[in-house]
PDB file of C-alpha atoms and ligand atoms in Angstrom:
ATOM      1  CA  MET A 709     116.596 175.370   1.050  1.00  0.00           C
ATOM      2  CA  GLU A 710     118.016 177.973  -1.342  1.00  0.00           C
ATOM      3  CA  ARG A 711     116.252 176.352  -4.293  1.00  0.00           C
ATOM      4  CA  LEU A 712     112.953 176.263  -2.436  1.00  0.00           C
ATOM      5  CA  VAL A 713     113.243 179.948  -1.474  1.00  0.00           C
ATOM      6  CA  GLU A 714     113.904 180.801  -5.148  1.00  0.00           C
ATOM      7  CA  LEU A 715     110.719 178.987  -6.165  1.00  0.00           C
ATOM      8  CA  ALA A 716     108.614 180.153  -3.218  1.00  0.00           C
ATOM      9  CA  LYS A 717     109.243 183.852  -3.687  1.00  0.00           C
ATOM     10  CA  ASN A 718     107.530 183.742  -7.115  1.00  0.00           C
ATOM     11  CA  LEU A 719     104.370 181.984  -5.962  1.00  0.00           C
ATOM     12  CA  ASP A 720     101.139 183.380  -4.518  1.00  0.00           C
ATOM     13  CA  ARG A 721      98.943 180.553  -3.234  1.00  0.00           C
ATOM     14  CA  VAL A 722     100.309 178.662  -0.223  1.00  0.00           C
ATOM     15  CA  VAL A 723      98.768 176.103   2.135  1.00  0.00           C
ATOM     16  CA  VAL A 724     100.457 174.813   5.280  1.00  0.00           C
ATOM     17  CA  LEU A 725      99.182 171.686   7.078  1.00  0.00           C
ATOM     18  CA  THR A 726     100.424 171.255  10.645  1.00  0.00           C
ATOM     19  CA  GLY A 727     100.251 168.456  13.169  1.00  0.00           C
ATOM     20  CA  ALA A 728     101.304 167.758  16.735  1.00  0.00           C
ATOM     21  CA  GLY A 729     105.002 167.970  15.833  1.00  0.00           C
ATOM     22  CA  ILE A 730     104.909 171.775  15.563  1.00  0.00           C
ATOM     23  CA  SER A 731     103.773 172.010  19.194  1.00  0.00           C
ATOM     24  CA  ALA A 732     106.285 169.436  20.468  1.00  0.00           C
ATOM     25  CA  GLU A 733     108.835 172.190  21.100  1.00  0.00           C
ATOM     26  CA  SER A 734     106.223 173.988  23.225  1.00  0.00           C
ATOM     27  CA  GLY A 735     106.232 170.959  25.542  1.00  0.00           C
ATOM     28  CA  ILE A 736     103.017 169.379  24.230  1.00  0.00           C
ATOM     29  CA  PRO A 737     103.419 165.642  23.537  1.00  0.00           C
ATOM     30  CA  THR A 738     102.710 164.295  20.062  1.00  0.00           C
ATOM     31  CA  PHE A 739     100.440 161.287  19.561  1.00  0.00           C
ATOM     32  CA  ARG A 740     102.574 158.759  17.691  1.00  0.00           C
ATOM     33  CA  GLY A 741     106.165 160.003  18.070  1.00  0.00           C
ATOM     34  CA  LYS A 742     108.550 158.843  20.854  1.00  0.00           C
ATOM     35  CA  ASP A 743     106.666 159.315  24.202  1.00  0.00           C
ATOM     36  CA  GLY A 744     103.557 159.923  22.047  1.00  0.00           C
ATOM     37  CA  LEU A 745     100.218 159.984  23.904  1.00  0.00           C
ATOM     38  CA  TRP A 746      98.878 156.945  22.047  1.00  0.00           C
ATOM     39  CA  ASN A 747     101.944 154.956  23.203  1.00  0.00           C
ATOM     40  CA  ARG A 748     100.896 155.641  26.796  1.00  0.00           C
ATOM     41  CA  TYR A 749      97.111 155.836  26.597  1.00  0.00           C
ATOM     42  CA  ASN A 750      94.475 153.843  24.735  1.00  0.00           C
ATOM     43  CA  PRO A 751      92.558 156.164  22.363  1.00  0.00           C
ATOM     44  CA  THR A 752      89.477 153.907  22.416  1.00  0.00           C
ATOM     45  CA  GLU A 753      89.199 154.544  26.163  1.00  0.00           C
ATOM     46  CA  LEU A 754      89.656 158.311  25.917  1.00  0.00           C
ATOM     47  CA  ALA A 755      88.959 159.796  22.464  1.00  0.00           C
ATOM     48  CA  THR A 756      85.711 158.266  21.192  1.00  0.00           C
ATOM     49  CA  PHE A 757      82.047 159.016  21.904  1.00  0.00           C
ATOM     50  CA  GLU A 758      81.623 155.437  23.143  1.00  0.00           C
ATOM     51  CA  ALA A 759      84.418 156.009  25.713  1.00  0.00           C
ATOM     52  CA  PHE A 760      82.707 159.228  26.845  1.00  0.00           C
ATOM     53  CA  GLU A 761      79.371 157.430  27.306  1.00  0.00           C
ATOM     54  CA  ARG A 762      81.123 154.601  29.169  1.00  0.00           C
ATOM     55  CA  ASP A 763      83.170 156.763  31.566  1.00  0.00           C
ATOM     56  CA  PRO A 764      82.777 160.562  31.183  1.00  0.00           C
ATOM     57  CA  LEU A 765      84.765 161.195  34.374  1.00  0.00           C
ATOM     58  CA  LEU A 766      87.832 159.349  33.038  1.00  0.00           C
ATOM     59  CA  VAL A 767      87.568 161.174  29.702  1.00  0.00           C
ATOM     60  CA  TRP A 768      87.253 164.576  31.364  1.00  0.00           C
ATOM     61  CA  GLN A 769      90.141 163.892  33.728  1.00  0.00           C
ATOM     62  CA  TRP A 770      92.343 163.164  30.694  1.00  0.00           C
ATOM     63  CA  TYR A 771      91.195 166.208  28.738  1.00  0.00           C
ATOM     64  CA  LEU A 772      91.647 168.517  31.757  1.00  0.00           C
ATOM     65  CA  TRP A 773      95.160 167.159  32.149  1.00  0.00           C
ATOM     66  CA  ARG A 774      95.858 167.968  28.476  1.00  0.00           C
ATOM     67  CA  MET A 775      94.128 171.393  28.758  1.00  0.00           C
ATOM     68  CA  HIS A 776      96.284 172.183  31.773  1.00  0.00           C
ATOM     69  CA  LEU A 777      99.434 171.285  29.811  1.00  0.00           C
ATOM     70  CA  ILE A 778      98.332 173.433  26.854  1.00  0.00           C
ATOM     71  CA  ALA A 779      97.126 176.400  28.929  1.00  0.00           C
ATOM     72  CA  ASN A 780     100.597 176.549  30.499  1.00  0.00           C
ATOM     73  CA  ALA A 781     102.432 176.239  27.152  1.00  0.00           C
ATOM     74  CA  SER A 782     103.424 179.031  24.738  1.00  0.00           C
ATOM     75  CA  PRO A 783     103.850 179.205  20.964  1.00  0.00           C
ATOM     76  CA  ASN A 784     107.412 178.458  19.752  1.00  0.00           C
ATOM     77  CA  PRO A 785     109.481 179.959  16.886  1.00  0.00           C
ATOM     78  CA  GLY A 786     107.808 177.532  14.454  1.00  0.00           C
ATOM     79  CA  HIS A 787     104.349 178.965  15.233  1.00  0.00           C
ATOM     80  CA  TYR A 788     105.622 182.565  15.004  1.00  0.00           C
ATOM     81  CA  ALA A 789     107.368 181.894  11.680  1.00  0.00           C
ATOM     82  CA  LEU A 790     104.085 180.699  10.134  1.00  0.00           C
ATOM     83  CA  ALA A 791     102.276 183.812  11.386  1.00  0.00           C
ATOM     84  CA  ARG A 792     104.972 185.872   9.667  1.00  0.00           C
ATOM     85  CA  MET A 793     104.838 183.735   6.486  1.00  0.00           C
ATOM     86  CA  GLU A 794     101.100 184.383   6.203  1.00  0.00           C
ATOM     87  CA  ARG A 795     101.820 188.094   5.735  1.00  0.00           C
ATOM     88  CA  LEU A 796     104.183 187.386   2.817  1.00  0.00           C
ATOM     89  CA  TYR A 797     101.562 185.746   0.592  1.00  0.00           C
ATOM     90  CA  PRO A 798      98.362 187.106  -0.998  1.00  0.00           C
ATOM     91  CA  SER A 799      96.696 183.684  -0.577  1.00  0.00           C
ATOM     92  CA  PHE A 800      97.755 181.728   2.491  1.00  0.00           C
ATOM     93  CA  LEU A 801      95.824 179.141   4.512  1.00  0.00           C
ATOM     94  CA  LEU A 802      97.018 177.401   7.674  1.00  0.00           C
ATOM     95  CA  VAL A 803      95.226 174.079   8.142  1.00  0.00           C
ATOM     96  CA  THR A 804      95.936 172.552  11.542  1.00  0.00           C
ATOM     97  CA  GLN A 805      95.084 169.210  13.101  1.00  0.00           C
ATOM     98  CA  ASN A 806      96.096 170.662  16.469  1.00  0.00           C
ATOM     99  CA  VAL A 807      93.442 171.561  19.048  1.00  0.00           C
ATOM    100  CA  ASP A 808      95.825 173.661  21.214  1.00  0.00           C
ATOM    101  CA  GLY A 809      95.097 177.101  19.718  1.00  0.00           C
ATOM    102  CA  LEU A 810      98.837 178.000  19.691  1.00  0.00           C
ATOM    103  CA  HIS A 811      98.785 179.132  16.037  1.00  0.00           C
ATOM    104  CA  ARG A 812      96.142 181.748  16.850  1.00  0.00           C
ATOM    105  CA  GLU A 813      98.098 182.772  19.960  1.00  0.00           C
ATOM    106  CA  ALA A 814     101.193 183.265  17.755  1.00  0.00           C
ATOM    107  CA  GLY A 815      99.247 185.678  15.551  1.00  0.00           C
ATOM    108  CA  SER A 816      98.133 183.489  12.629  1.00  0.00           C
ATOM    109  CA  LYS A 817      94.808 184.729  11.251  1.00  0.00           C
ATOM    110  CA  ASN A 818      93.764 182.571   8.305  1.00  0.00           C
ATOM    111  CA  ILE A 819      93.422 179.240  10.137  1.00  0.00           C
ATOM    112  CA  VAL A 820      91.264 176.153   9.701  1.00  0.00           C
ATOM    113  CA  GLU A 821      91.124 173.985  12.865  1.00  0.00           C
ATOM    114  CA  LEU A 822      90.228 170.620  11.314  1.00  0.00           C
ATOM    115  CA  HIS A 823      90.017 168.746  14.620  1.00  0.00           C
ATOM    116  CA  GLY A 824      88.411 171.492  16.698  1.00  0.00           C
ATOM    117  CA  ASN A 825      89.637 173.358  19.783  1.00  0.00           C
ATOM    118  CA  ILE A 826      90.193 171.709  23.180  1.00  0.00           C
ATOM    119  CA  PHE A 827      88.998 174.794  25.139  1.00  0.00           C
ATOM    120  CA  GLU A 828      85.581 174.746  23.421  1.00  0.00           C
ATOM    121  CA  GLY A 829      82.666 172.450  24.259  1.00  0.00           C
ATOM    122  CA  LYS A 830      80.440 170.261  22.099  1.00  0.00           C
ATOM    123  CA  CYS A 831      77.218 168.502  23.148  1.00  0.00           C
ATOM    124  CA  ARG A 832      77.082 165.266  21.161  1.00  0.00           C
ATOM    125  CA  TYR A 833      73.409 164.791  22.100  1.00  0.00           C
ATOM    126  CA  CYS A 834      71.798 168.004  20.805  1.00  0.00           C
ATOM    127  CA  GLY A 835      74.705 169.392  18.742  1.00  0.00           C
ATOM    128  CA  LYS A 836      75.069 172.624  20.775  1.00  0.00           C
ATOM    129  CA  HIS A 837      78.551 174.166  20.424  1.00  0.00           C
ATOM    130  CA  TYR A 838      80.131 176.266  23.187  1.00  0.00           C
ATOM    131  CA  SER A 839      82.780 178.867  22.328  1.00  0.00           C
ATOM    132  CA  GLU A 840      85.851 179.105  24.557  1.00  0.00           C
ATOM    133  CA  ARG A 841      84.246 181.915  26.605  1.00  0.00           C
ATOM    134  CA  GLU A 842      80.836 180.172  26.847  1.00  0.00           C
ATOM    135  CA  PHE A 843      82.499 176.909  27.875  1.00  0.00           C
ATOM    136  CA  ALA A 844      84.617 178.561  30.574  1.00  0.00           C
ATOM    137  CA  GLU A 845      81.348 179.929  32.017  1.00  0.00           C
ATOM    138  CA  LEU A 846      79.626 176.525  31.823  1.00  0.00           C
ATOM    139  CA  PHE A 847      82.657 174.593  33.089  1.00  0.00           C
ATOM    140  CA  PRO A 848      84.996 176.866  35.131  1.00  0.00           C
ATOM    141  CA  PHE A 849      87.671 174.127  35.354  1.00  0.00           C
ATOM    142  CA  ALA A 850      88.155 174.639  31.576  1.00  0.00           C
ATOM    143  CA  ASP A 851      88.966 178.321  32.018  1.00  0.00           C
ATOM    144  CA  LYS A 852      92.560 178.977  30.859  1.00  0.00           C
ATOM    145  CA  SER A 853      93.308 181.444  33.647  1.00  0.00           C
ATOM    146  CA  PHE A 854      92.081 178.924  36.234  1.00  0.00           C
ATOM    147  CA  LEU A 855      94.253 176.192  34.645  1.00  0.00           C
ATOM    148  CA  ARG A 856      97.240 178.555  34.779  1.00  0.00           C
ATOM    149  CA  SER A 857      96.630 179.145  38.496  1.00  0.00           C
ATOM    150  CA  VAL A 858      97.016 175.490  39.551  1.00  0.00           C
ATOM    151  CA  THR A 859      99.935 173.053  39.301  1.00  0.00           C
ATOM    152  CA  GLU A 860      99.497 169.605  37.746  1.00  0.00           C
ATOM    153  CA  GLN A 861      99.625 168.150  41.266  1.00  0.00           C
ATOM    154  CA  GLU A 862      96.919 170.519  42.498  1.00  0.00           C
ATOM    155  CA  LEU A 863      94.845 169.638  39.413  1.00  0.00           C
ATOM    156  CA  LYS A 864      95.024 165.958  40.359  1.00  0.00           C
ATOM    157  CA  GLU A 865      94.699 166.385  44.136  1.00  0.00           C
ATOM    158  CA  ARG A 866      92.174 169.240  44.353  1.00  0.00           C
ATOM    159  CA  VAL A 867      90.262 169.443  41.050  1.00  0.00           C
ATOM    160  CA  PHE A 868      89.846 165.775  40.080  1.00  0.00           C
ATOM    161  CA  PRO A 869      88.076 164.838  43.384  1.00  0.00           C
ATOM    162  CA  GLU A 870      85.565 167.657  42.663  1.00  0.00           C
ATOM    163  CA  LEU A 871      85.067 166.716  39.029  1.00  0.00           C
ATOM    164  CA  ARG A 872      82.295 164.089  39.337  1.00  0.00           C
ATOM    165  CA  ARG A 873      79.922 166.672  40.862  1.00  0.00           C
ATOM    166  CA  ASN A 874      80.998 169.446  38.438  1.00  0.00           C
ATOM    167  CA  LEU A 875      80.960 167.861  34.987  1.00  0.00           C
ATOM    168  CA  PRO A 876      79.609 170.259  32.292  1.00  0.00           C
ATOM    169  CA  VAL A 877      75.849 169.872  31.681  1.00  0.00           C
ATOM    170  CA  CYS A 878      74.323 171.145  28.420  1.00  0.00           C
ATOM    171  CA  LYS A 879      72.112 174.218  28.872  1.00  0.00           C
ATOM    172  CA  ARG A 880      69.899 173.099  26.001  1.00  0.00           C
ATOM    173  CA  CYS A 881      69.363 169.345  26.590  1.00  0.00           C
ATOM    174  CA  GLY A 882      70.751 168.619  30.060  1.00  0.00           C
ATOM    175  CA  GLU A 883      73.178 165.930  28.840  1.00  0.00           C
ATOM    176  CA  LEU A 884      76.924 165.948  29.586  1.00  0.00           C
ATOM    177  CA  VAL A 885      79.013 168.160  27.282  1.00  0.00           C
ATOM    178  CA  GLY A 886      82.300 166.876  25.848  1.00  0.00           C
ATOM    179  CA  PRO A 887      85.414 168.733  24.673  1.00  0.00           C
ATOM    180  CA  GLY A 888      85.177 170.661  21.359  1.00  0.00           C
ATOM    181  CA  VAL A 889      87.531 168.281  19.539  1.00  0.00           C
ATOM    182  CA  VAL A 890      86.915 165.704  16.792  1.00  0.00           C
ATOM    183  CA  TRP A 891      87.057 162.198  18.232  1.00  0.00           C
ATOM    184  CA  PHE A 892      87.918 159.041  16.320  1.00  0.00           C
ATOM    185  CA  GLY A 893      84.875 157.975  14.319  1.00  0.00           C
ATOM    186  CA  GLU A 894      83.415 161.504  14.256  1.00  0.00           C
ATOM    187  CA  GLU A 895      82.909 163.774  11.229  1.00  0.00           C
ATOM    188  CA  LEU A 896      85.165 166.766  10.764  1.00  0.00           C
ATOM    189  CA  PRO A 897      83.428 170.171  10.747  1.00  0.00           C
ATOM    190  CA  PRO A 898      82.109 170.238   7.107  1.00  0.00           C
ATOM    191  CA  ALA A 899      82.932 173.914   6.459  1.00  0.00           C
ATOM    192  CA  ALA A 900      86.485 173.474   7.748  1.00  0.00           C
ATOM    193  CA  LEU A 901      87.114 170.413   5.592  1.00  0.00           C
ATOM    194  CA  GLU A 902      85.600 172.044   2.534  1.00  0.00           C
ATOM    195  CA  SER A 903      87.772 175.175   2.761  1.00  0.00           C
ATOM    196  CA  ALA A 904      90.878 173.031   3.383  1.00  0.00           C
ATOM    197  CA  LEU A 905      90.121 170.916   0.295  1.00  0.00           C
ATOM    198  CA  ARG A 906      89.379 173.955  -1.848  1.00  0.00           C
ATOM    199  CA  ALA A 907      92.600 175.737  -0.858  1.00  0.00           C
ATOM    200  CA  SER A 908      94.681 172.555  -1.271  1.00  0.00           C
ATOM    201  CA  SER A 909      93.430 171.963  -4.818  1.00  0.00           C
ATOM    202  CA  ALA A 910      94.304 175.586  -5.726  1.00  0.00           C
ATOM    203  CA  ALA A 911      97.679 175.687  -3.950  1.00  0.00           C
ATOM    204  CA  GLU A 912     100.961 176.321  -5.793  1.00  0.00           C
ATOM    205  CA  LEU A 913     103.023 175.442  -2.708  1.00  0.00           C
ATOM    206  CA  PHE A 914     101.993 173.044   0.069  1.00  0.00           C
ATOM    207  CA  PHE A 915     103.898 172.465   3.334  1.00  0.00           C
ATOM    208  CA  SER A 916     103.286 169.422   5.571  1.00  0.00           C
ATOM    209  CA  VAL A 917     104.799 170.283   8.960  1.00  0.00           C
ATOM    210  CA  GLY A 918     105.017 168.046  12.036  1.00  0.00           C
ATOM    211  CA  THR A 919     102.430 165.465  11.037  1.00  0.00           C
ATOM    212  CA  SER A 920     102.809 161.688  10.657  1.00  0.00           C
ATOM    213  CA  ALA A 921     100.450 161.980   7.660  1.00  0.00           C
ATOM    214  CA  VAL A 922      98.438 158.872   8.613  1.00  0.00           C
ATOM    215  CA  VAL A 923      95.131 160.287   9.889  1.00  0.00           C
ATOM    216  CA  GLN A 924      92.390 160.856   7.313  1.00  0.00           C
ATOM    217  CA  PRO A 925      91.034 162.987   5.805  1.00  0.00           C
ATOM    218  CA  ALA A 926      93.825 165.471   6.737  1.00  0.00           C
ATOM    219  CA  ALA A 927      96.474 163.122   5.300  1.00  0.00           C
ATOM    220  CA  SER A 928      94.839 163.407   1.858  1.00  0.00           C
ATOM    221  CA  LEU A 929      95.219 167.186   1.615  1.00  0.00           C
ATOM    222  CA  PRO A 930      98.891 167.125   0.519  1.00  0.00           C
ATOM    223  CA  LEU A 931      98.021 164.595  -2.194  1.00  0.00           C
ATOM    224  CA  VAL A 932      95.111 166.743  -3.420  1.00  0.00           C
ATOM    225  CA  ALA A 933      97.571 169.646  -3.718  1.00  0.00           C
ATOM    226  CA  LYS A 934     100.200 167.494  -5.439  1.00  0.00           C
ATOM    227  CA  ARG A 935      97.639 166.222  -7.962  1.00  0.00           C
ATOM    228  CA  SER A 936      96.768 169.863  -8.729  1.00  0.00           C
ATOM    229  CA  GLY A 937     100.395 170.646  -9.520  1.00  0.00           C
ATOM    230  CA  ALA A 938     101.552 172.138  -6.219  1.00  0.00           C
ATOM    231  CA  ILE A 939     105.155 171.883  -5.001  1.00  0.00           C
ATOM    232  CA  LEU A 940     105.041 169.605  -1.941  1.00  0.00           C
ATOM    233  CA  VAL A 941     107.346 170.202   1.036  1.00  0.00           C
ATOM    234  CA  GLU A 942     107.677 168.117   4.197  1.00  0.00           C
ATOM    235  CA  VAL A 943     109.246 169.344   7.445  1.00  0.00           C
ATOM    236  CA  ASN A 944     109.650 166.449   9.884  1.00  0.00           C
ATOM    237  CA  PRO A 945     112.646 164.921  11.683  1.00  0.00           C
ATOM    238  CA  GLU A 946     111.267 161.498  10.744  1.00  0.00           C
ATOM    239  CA  GLU A 947     110.127 159.794   7.545  1.00  0.00           C
ATOM    240  CA  THR A 948     106.383 159.579   6.898  1.00  0.00           C
ATOM    241  CA  PRO A 949     104.249 157.832   4.255  1.00  0.00           C
ATOM    242  CA  LEU A 950     104.141 161.223   2.486  1.00  0.00           C
ATOM    243  CA  SER A 951     107.930 161.710   2.216  1.00  0.00           C
ATOM    244  CA  ALA A 952     108.341 159.848  -1.082  1.00  0.00           C
ATOM    245  CA  ARG A 953     105.706 162.073  -2.747  1.00  0.00           C
ATOM    246  CA  CYS A 954     107.446 165.336  -1.741  1.00  0.00           C
ATOM    247  CA  ASP A 955     109.556 167.637  -3.909  1.00  0.00           C
ATOM    248  CA  PHE A 956     111.459 168.872  -0.856  1.00  0.00           C
ATOM    249  CA  VAL A 957     111.997 167.096   2.483  1.00  0.00           C
ATOM    250  CA  PHE A 958     113.647 168.781   5.477  1.00  0.00           C
ATOM    251  CA  ARG A 959     114.541 166.319   8.275  1.00  0.00           C
ATOM    252  CA  GLU A 960     114.490 169.075  10.846  1.00  0.00           C
ATOM    253  CA  SER A 961     112.278 170.343  13.628  1.00  0.00           C
ATOM    254  CA  ALA A 962     109.643 172.941  12.773  1.00  0.00           C
ATOM    255  CA  ALA A 963     111.115 175.524  15.172  1.00  0.00           C
ATOM    256  CA  SER A 964     114.534 175.265  13.539  1.00  0.00           C
ATOM    257  CA  PHE A 965     113.522 175.114   9.845  1.00  0.00           C
ATOM    258  CA  LEU A 966     110.573 177.544   9.585  1.00  0.00           C
ATOM    259  CA  PRO A 967     112.208 180.702  11.080  1.00  0.00           C
ATOM    260  CA  ARG A 968     115.251 180.243   8.794  1.00  0.00           C
ATOM    261  CA  PHE A 969     113.079 179.671   5.737  1.00  0.00           C
ATOM    262  CA  VAL A 970     110.806 182.662   6.414  1.00  0.00           C
ATOM    263  CA  GLU A 971     113.812 184.867   7.146  1.00  0.00           C
ATOM    264  CA  ALA A 972     115.404 183.869   3.823  1.00  0.00           C
ATOM    265  CA  LEU A 973     112.099 184.425   2.013  1.00  0.00           C
ATOM    266  CA  SER A 974     111.417 187.846   3.493  1.00  0.00           C
ATOM    267  CA  SER A 975     114.953 189.120   2.943  1.00  0.00           C
ATOM    268  CA  ARG A 976     114.567 188.649  -0.819  1.00  0.00           C
TER     269      ARG A 976
HETATM  270  N1  APR B  59     109.087 169.440  14.437  1.00  0.00           N
HETATM  271  C1  APR B  59     108.500 168.844  13.365  1.00  0.00           C
HETATM  272  N2  APR B  59     107.961 167.594  13.405  1.00  0.00           N
HETATM  273  C2  APR B  59     108.051 166.919  14.571  1.00  0.00           C
HETATM  274  C3  APR B  59     108.687 167.467  15.723  1.00  0.00           C
HETATM  275  C4  APR B  59     109.211 168.790  15.614  1.00  0.00           C
HETATM  276  N3  APR B  59     109.795 169.380  16.642  1.00  0.00           N
HETATM  277  N4  APR B  59     108.612 166.553  16.741  1.00  0.00           N
HETATM  278  C5  APR B  59     107.956 165.465  16.227  1.00  0.00           C
HETATM  279  N5  APR B  59     107.634 165.686  14.933  1.00  0.00           N
HETATM  280  C6  APR B  59     106.882 164.810  14.014  1.00  0.00           C
HETATM  281  C7  APR B  59     106.982 163.319  14.333  1.00  0.00           C
HETATM  282  O1  APR B  59     108.099 162.750  13.676  1.00  0.00           O
HETATM  283  C8  APR B  59     105.663 162.784  13.788  1.00  0.00           C
HETATM  284  O2  APR B  59     105.803 162.375  12.418  1.00  0.00           O
HETATM  285  O3  APR B  59     105.529 165.134  14.171  1.00  0.00           O
HETATM  286  C9  APR B  59     104.728 164.002  13.841  1.00  0.00           C
HETATM  287  C10 APR B  59     103.600 163.917  14.848  1.00  0.00           C
HETATM  288  O4  APR B  59     102.739 162.896  14.411  1.00  0.00           O
HETATM  289  P1  APR B  59     101.469 162.466  15.303  1.00  0.00           P
HETATM  290  O5  APR B  59     101.870 162.347  16.703  1.00  0.00           O
HETATM  291  O6  APR B  59     100.868 161.294  14.627  1.00  0.00           O
HETATM  292  O7  APR B  59     100.515 163.747  15.216  1.00  0.00           O
HETATM  293  P2  APR B  59      99.520 164.194  14.062  1.00  0.00           P
HETATM  294  O8  APR B  59     100.039 163.825  12.720  1.00  0.00           O
HETATM  295  O9  APR B  59      99.196 165.600  14.300  1.00  0.00           O
HETATM  296  O10 APR B  59      98.218 163.294  14.386  1.00  0.00           O
HETATM  297  C11 APR B  59      97.069 163.494  13.636  1.00  0.00           C
HETATM  298  O11 APR B  59      95.796 162.065  15.075  1.00  0.00           O
HETATM  299  O12 APR B  59      95.565 161.398  17.223  1.00  0.00           O
HETATM  300  C12 APR B  59      94.958 162.120  16.236  1.00  0.00           C
HETATM  301  O13 APR B  59      93.474 163.950  16.381  1.00  0.00           O
HETATM  302  C13 APR B  59      94.794 163.583  16.628  1.00  0.00           C
HETATM  303  O14 APR B  59      95.225 165.558  15.298  1.00  0.00           O
HETATM  304  C14 APR B  59      95.739 164.304  15.663  1.00  0.00           C
HETATM  305  C15 APR B  59      95.822 163.360  14.495  1.00  0.00           C
END
């Protein structure tokens, strides 16, 4: 790490890409790691538009369960370290695949949410987008303070039986509204992808933190940065397809590596 700190303190343009691994220590399951969500649930039944059309109740039950988990979770030292790191660099962009909003809660400002935000709403029929506040009004079960007021058992025993009659209906077109996340087979928000690509191709230092680096187009961002001459760093307890392309690899958790690194960087 010493060598990386030496290099990093003389650079200006930094991009950090995060995935589910950074929120694992906040109690939010990853997708493909041990106990990952996709080892327990079938994504084609829960995270595609076709699944939503087939069984919107099942899809909303699953997303409310995840929203409940996230609403009752807090940022961990890994999230806070990145918020602090942002203030050390003149050009810093945090690109996250996570939909949990924990980076923003930890104080990060310059964020691109590539896969959306689970507390927002998106009508796939007319394209209307609902901010977190608008969606909590349209669909009170999605309100964070409501989700913090019920236990998981109460969610399943009291909320789920009421769900069929209370699914969110679009104010503009009257169709059912889905969660504000990017499902498999859907386009990423163009502006988000464009700013992530632009920053990656201009980066001098690129961190890949807590991602299995298999889902496109996010998994291409580190390679875009590498091709443009950036130093590539991976923080992940496990090997990924990206590891061999990295200049530095830290087989550690995000919450253990990032605070130490940022502390060493800021004490220089
Ligand atoms: N710190 C750092 N990395 C960790 C930690 C931790 N505490 N715990 C697990 N990891 C690593 C795992 O080793 C794994 O490589 O985080 C990675 C998580 O990978 P995935 O579960 O595949 O999550 P992610 O890469 O974010 O998935 C990308 O796929 O399912 C879709 O839309 C979803 O955004 C998601 C996308």
